[in-house]
Every structure is written in structure tokens, then in C-alpha cells.
CSV table of C-alpha atoms in Angstrom, one decimal:
chain,number,residue,atom,x,y,z
A,1,MET,CA,0.0,0.0,0.0
A,2,VAL,CA,2.8,2.4,0.9
A,3,ALA,CA,4.5,1.6,-2.5
A,4,GLY,CA,1.3,2.4,-4.3
A,5,LEU,CA,1.0,5.8,-2.5
A,6,THR,CA,4.6,6.6,-3.2
A,7,ALA,CA,4.1,5.8,-6.9
A,8,ALA,CA,1.0,8.0,-7.0
A,9,ALA,CA,2.8,10.8,-5.2
A,10,LEU,CA,5.8,10.7,-7.6
A,11,ALA,CA,3.4,10.7,-10.6
A,12,ALA,CA,1.6,13.8,-9.2
A,13,VAL,CA,4.9,15.6,-8.6
A,14,GLY,CA,6.1,14.7,-12.1
A,15,PHE,CA,2.8,16.0,-13.6
A,16,LEU,CA,3.0,19.3,-11.6
A,17,ALA,CA,6.7,19.8,-12.6
A,18,TYR,CA,5.7,19.3,-16.3
A,19,GLN,CA,2.9,21.8,-16.0
A,20,ALA,CA,5.2,24.3,-14.3
A,21,SER,CA,7.9,23.9,-17.0
A,22,ALA,CA,5.3,24.3,-19.8
A,23,SER,CA,4.1,27.6,-18.5
A,24,ALA,CA,7.4,28.9,-17.3
A,25,PRO,CA,9.0,31.7,-19.4
A,26,ASP,CA,11.8,30.7,-21.7
A,27,ASP,CA,15.0,32.7,-22.1
A,28,LEU,CA,13.2,35.4,-24.1
A,29,GLY,CA,10.5,35.9,-21.5
A,30,ARG,CA,7.8,34.2,-23.5
A,31,ALA,CA,5.6,31.5,-22.0
A,32,ARG,CA,6.4,28.0,-23.4
A,33,THR,CA,3.6,25.9,-24.7
A,34,PRO,CA,3.8,22.2,-24.6
A,35,SER,CA,4.0,20.5,-28.0
A,36,VAL,CA,0.8,18.9,-29.3
A,37,SER,CA,0.8,15.5,-31.0
A,38,PRO,CA,-2.1,14.3,-33.0
A,39,SER,CA,-4.1,11.5,-31.4
A,40,PRO,CA,-3.3,8.0,-32.5
A,41,GLY,CA,-4.8,7.3,-35.9
A,42,ALA,CA,-5.2,11.0,-36.7
A,43,SER,CA,-3.3,12.5,-39.6
A,44,GLY,CA,-2.3,16.0,-40.2
A,45,ALA,CA,-1.4,19.0,-38.1
A,46,PRO,CA,-3.3,19.9,-34.9
A,47,GLY,CA,-6.3,21.9,-35.9
A,48,GLY,CA,-8.0,19.3,-38.0
A,49,SER,CA,-7.2,20.2,-41.6
A,50,GLY,CA,-6.4,16.6,-42.2
A,51,ALA,CA,-3.3,17.5,-44.3
A,52,PRO,CA,0.0,16.2,-43.1
A,53,ALA,CA,2.3,18.8,-41.4
A,54,ALA,CA,4.8,20.1,-43.9
A,55,LYS,CA,8.4,19.0,-43.0
A,56,LYS,CA,11.1,21.4,-44.0
A,57,PRO,CA,13.6,19.9,-46.4
A,58,ASP,CA,17.1,19.3,-45.2
A,59,PRO,CA,19.1,22.2,-46.8
A,60,THR,CA,22.2,20.0,-47.1
A,61,VAL,CA,20.5,17.4,-49.3
A,62,LEU,CA,21.3,17.8,-53.0
A,63,PRO,CA,18.2,19.0,-54.9
A,64,ALA,CA,16.7,16.3,-57.1
A,65,ASP,CA,16.6,18.5,-60.2
A,66,SER,CA,20.2,19.5,-60.2
A,67,GLY,CA,21.5,17.6,-63.2
A,68,THR,CA,24.0,14.8,-63.6
A,69,GLY,CA,27.7,14.2,-63.6
A,70,VAL,CA,30.4,16.2,-61.8
A,71,ARG,CA,29.1,19.7,-61.2
A,72,LEU,CA,28.8,22.6,-58.9
A,73,VAL,CA,25.2,23.4,-58.1
A,74,TYR,CA,24.1,26.9,-57.0
A,75,ALA,CA,20.5,27.3,-55.7
A,76,LEU,CA,19.6,31.0,-55.8
A,77,LYS,CA,16.6,30.9,-53.4
A,78,ASP,CA,18.4,28.7,-50.9
A,79,ARG,CA,21.7,30.7,-51.2
A,80,ARG,CA,23.5,27.4,-51.2
A,81,VAL,CA,26.2,25.6,-53.2
A,82,TRP,CA,26.9,21.9,-53.5
A,83,LEU,CA,30.0,20.3,-55.0
A,84,VAL,CA,28.9,17.0,-56.6
A,85,ASP,CA,31.2,14.1,-57.6
A,86,ASP,CA,30.8,11.6,-60.4
A,87,LYS,CA,28.7,9.3,-58.2
A,88,ASN,CA,26.1,12.1,-57.9
A,89,LYS,CA,27.0,12.6,-54.2
A,90,ALA,CA,27.4,16.0,-52.7
A,91,ILE,CA,30.9,16.1,-51.3
A,92,ARG,CA,30.5,19.6,-49.8
A,93,THR,CA,27.7,22.1,-49.3
A,94,PHE,CA,27.7,25.6,-47.9
A,95,GLU,CA,25.8,28.8,-47.7
A,96,VAL,CA,26.7,31.8,-49.9
A,97,MET,CA,25.9,35.5,-50.1
A,98,PRO,CA,24.4,36.2,-53.6
A,99,SER,CA,25.4,39.2,-55.6
A,100,THR,CA,23.0,41.9,-56.7
A,101,VAL,CA,22.9,40.4,-60.2
A,102,SER,CA,22.1,36.7,-60.6
A,103,PRO,CA,22.2,34.4,-63.6
A,104,GLN,CA,19.1,32.8,-64.9
A,105,PRO,CA,18.6,29.2,-63.9
A,106,GLY,CA,20.4,26.8,-66.3
A,107,THR,CA,23.6,25.0,-67.0
A,108,TYR,CA,26.9,27.0,-67.4
A,109,SER,CA,30.6,26.2,-67.7
A,110,VAL,CA,33.5,27.9,-65.8
A,111,THR,CA,34.9,30.4,-68.3
A,112,SER,CA,37.8,31.9,-66.3
A,113,ARG,CA,39.5,32.0,-62.9
A,114,SER,CA,41.7,34.4,-61.0
A,115,GLY,CA,43.7,33.7,-57.9
A,116,SER,CA,43.5,37.2,-56.4
A,117,VAL,CA,41.8,40.4,-57.6
A,118,THR,CA,39.7,43.3,-56.3
A,119,GLY,CA,36.0,42.6,-56.6
A,120,SER,CA,33.5,44.9,-58.3
A,121,ASP,CA,32.6,46.2,-54.9
A,122,GLY,CA,36.2,47.2,-54.1
A,123,VAL,CA,36.8,44.3,-51.7
A,124,PRO,CA,40.0,42.2,-52.1
A,125,ILE,CA,38.9,38.7,-53.1
A,126,GLU,CA,40.6,35.4,-53.9
A,127,HIS,CA,39.8,32.2,-55.8
A,128,VAL,CA,37.4,33.8,-58.3
A,129,VAL,CA,35.6,31.2,-60.5
A,130,ARG,CA,33.6,32.9,-63.2
A,131,PHE,CA,30.8,31.1,-65.1
A,132,ALA,CA,28.2,33.6,-66.5
A,133,SER,CA,27.5,37.1,-67.7
A,134,VAL,CA,24.3,39.1,-67.3
A,135,ASP,CA,24.3,42.3,-69.3
A,136,ASP,CA,27.7,43.8,-68.5
A,137,VAL,CA,28.1,42.0,-65.2
A,138,THR,CA,30.3,38.9,-64.9
A,139,ILE,CA,29.0,36.3,-62.4
A,140,GLY,CA,31.4,34.2,-60.3
A,141,PHE,CA,32.1,32.6,-57.0
A,142,SER,CA,34.7,34.2,-54.7
A,143,ALA,CA,35.9,34.6,-51.1
A,144,ALA,CA,36.8,38.0,-49.5
A,145,VAL,CA,40.4,37.9,-48.3
A,146,ASP,CA,39.1,39.2,-44.9
A,147,GLY,CA,36.6,36.4,-44.7
A,148,SER,CA,33.5,38.7,-44.8
A,149,MET,CA,30.3,37.7,-46.5
A,150,ALA,CA,28.4,41.0,-46.1
A,151,SER,CA,25.3,41.7,-48.1
A,152,PRO,CA,26.2,43.6,-51.3
A,153,ASP,CA,25.2,47.3,-51.7
A,154,PRO,CA,21.8,47.0,-53.6
A,155,SER,CA,22.5,50.2,-55.5
A,156,ARG,CA,25.6,48.6,-57.2
A,157,LYS,CA,25.6,46.0,-59.9
A,158,THR,CA,27.9,43.2,-58.6
A,159,GLY,CA,28.3,39.6,-59.7
A,160,GLY,CA,30.4,38.1,-56.9
A,161,VAL,CA,28.7,35.2,-55.1
A,162,ARG,CA,30.6,35.3,-51.8
A,163,MET,CA,31.5,32.4,-49.6
A,164,GLY,CA,33.8,31.7,-46.7
A,165,ARG,CA,37.5,31.3,-47.4
A,166,ALA,CA,37.6,27.6,-46.7
A,167,ASP,CA,34.6,27.1,-49.1
A,168,GLY,CA,36.4,29.4,-51.7
A,169,ASP,CA,39.4,27.1,-51.5
A,170,ALA,CA,37.2,24.1,-52.1
A,171,VAL,CA,35.5,25.7,-55.1
A,172,TRP,CA,38.9,26.7,-56.5
A,173,ARG,CA,40.2,23.1,-56.3
A,174,PHE,CA,36.9,21.7,-57.6
A,175,ALA,CA,35.8,24.0,-60.5
A,176,THR,CA,38.5,24.3,-63.2
A,177,ILE,CA,38.0,25.8,-66.6
A,178,GLY,CA,35.1,24.0,-68.4
A,179,SER,CA,33.6,22.6,-65.2
A,180,LYS,CA,29.8,22.4,-65.2
A,181,VAL,CA,27.8,24.8,-63.0
A,182,VAL,CA,24.1,24.2,-62.6
A,183,VAL,CA,22.0,27.2,-61.4
A,184,LEU,CA,18.6,26.5,-59.8
A,185,PRO,CA,15.9,29.0,-59.0
């Protein structure tokens, strides 16, 4: 009998602790709400629409419509680049800072490379890999020597897709003249 009362007391304390933690403010001062799971056999998000809850795609997974063969894939909307090997496996992926001028979705080839120059925004850059032109703006991947990835000045037409220095090194080694670049929306 004592064991039964002890178990009941522990269950009550556990429930009260859960309730207190669910209504306690988080680090930002907002009250937390417990997560809601659909009842067994129910489908969809809480609220009864019947539609399954949308799951965000993993940004590191290579997009299905990114072509074939060895290539560099640049997704404009995701601001992400993948380096893809001959087995269709992404061997590296990373975020980039797009330029103010972007190429149209399509397949391109690396046309030129420069080890170290000054970017169209006046920033010293390295490992420039150029692959497209829009009007009079040349589009290419590069890394700022100081490691910055600041948003470009929207009043200037620039074509440099910036990345971190380690990622710039990887692109430099991967994308030689003639290498395929696939640009996705």
C-alpha cells in the first residue's frame, strides 16, 4: 500500500513539474507551450485540416533536379552551393551570399579563374571562379580575403557570389575551366 501511494505521489509531482515547466517563461520571457501531438490514428497537423504537417527539407541534401555528372550546383533561393562528384554525391555544401545580379537558372561552364583580384565592390577577393554574364556584369564565386560575407550594396551591380575562405578554397580546387555549373531557381 505504501509503494502504491509513493508511486502516485511521484506521478503527481512529475505532472506538476511538467505543468510548471510548460508555463514557465523561456530565455526570451515568452511562456512556453507544450508540444501537441495528433491523437493515434489522426493525420495532419493539430487543428483538424487533415493535411500532413509540412516538413522542412534538409538544406544540405542535393536538390533532385540539379542535373547529372560532376558539377557545382548553385540554388539561388536557398543561397547554397553543392560540389557534386561523379557518383552524384554532394561532397561539400555551404551557404553563400548572392550578388545583386544573378544568372538565370540553367547550365553553365566555368569560363575563367583568378587567384586574387579586387571585386567589383572594391573588396580584395581570392579564388574567383567565373561562369556567367548578365548584361555587362560577370557572375562568379569568390571569397573575400578578410573572410567577410556582407550583403552587397543593392545600389551597385555586382556579380560576386561570396563564400567563406575555406569554401572558396574548395571551389577553387573543384571548379576548373570548363567545369559544369548548374544554377537552380
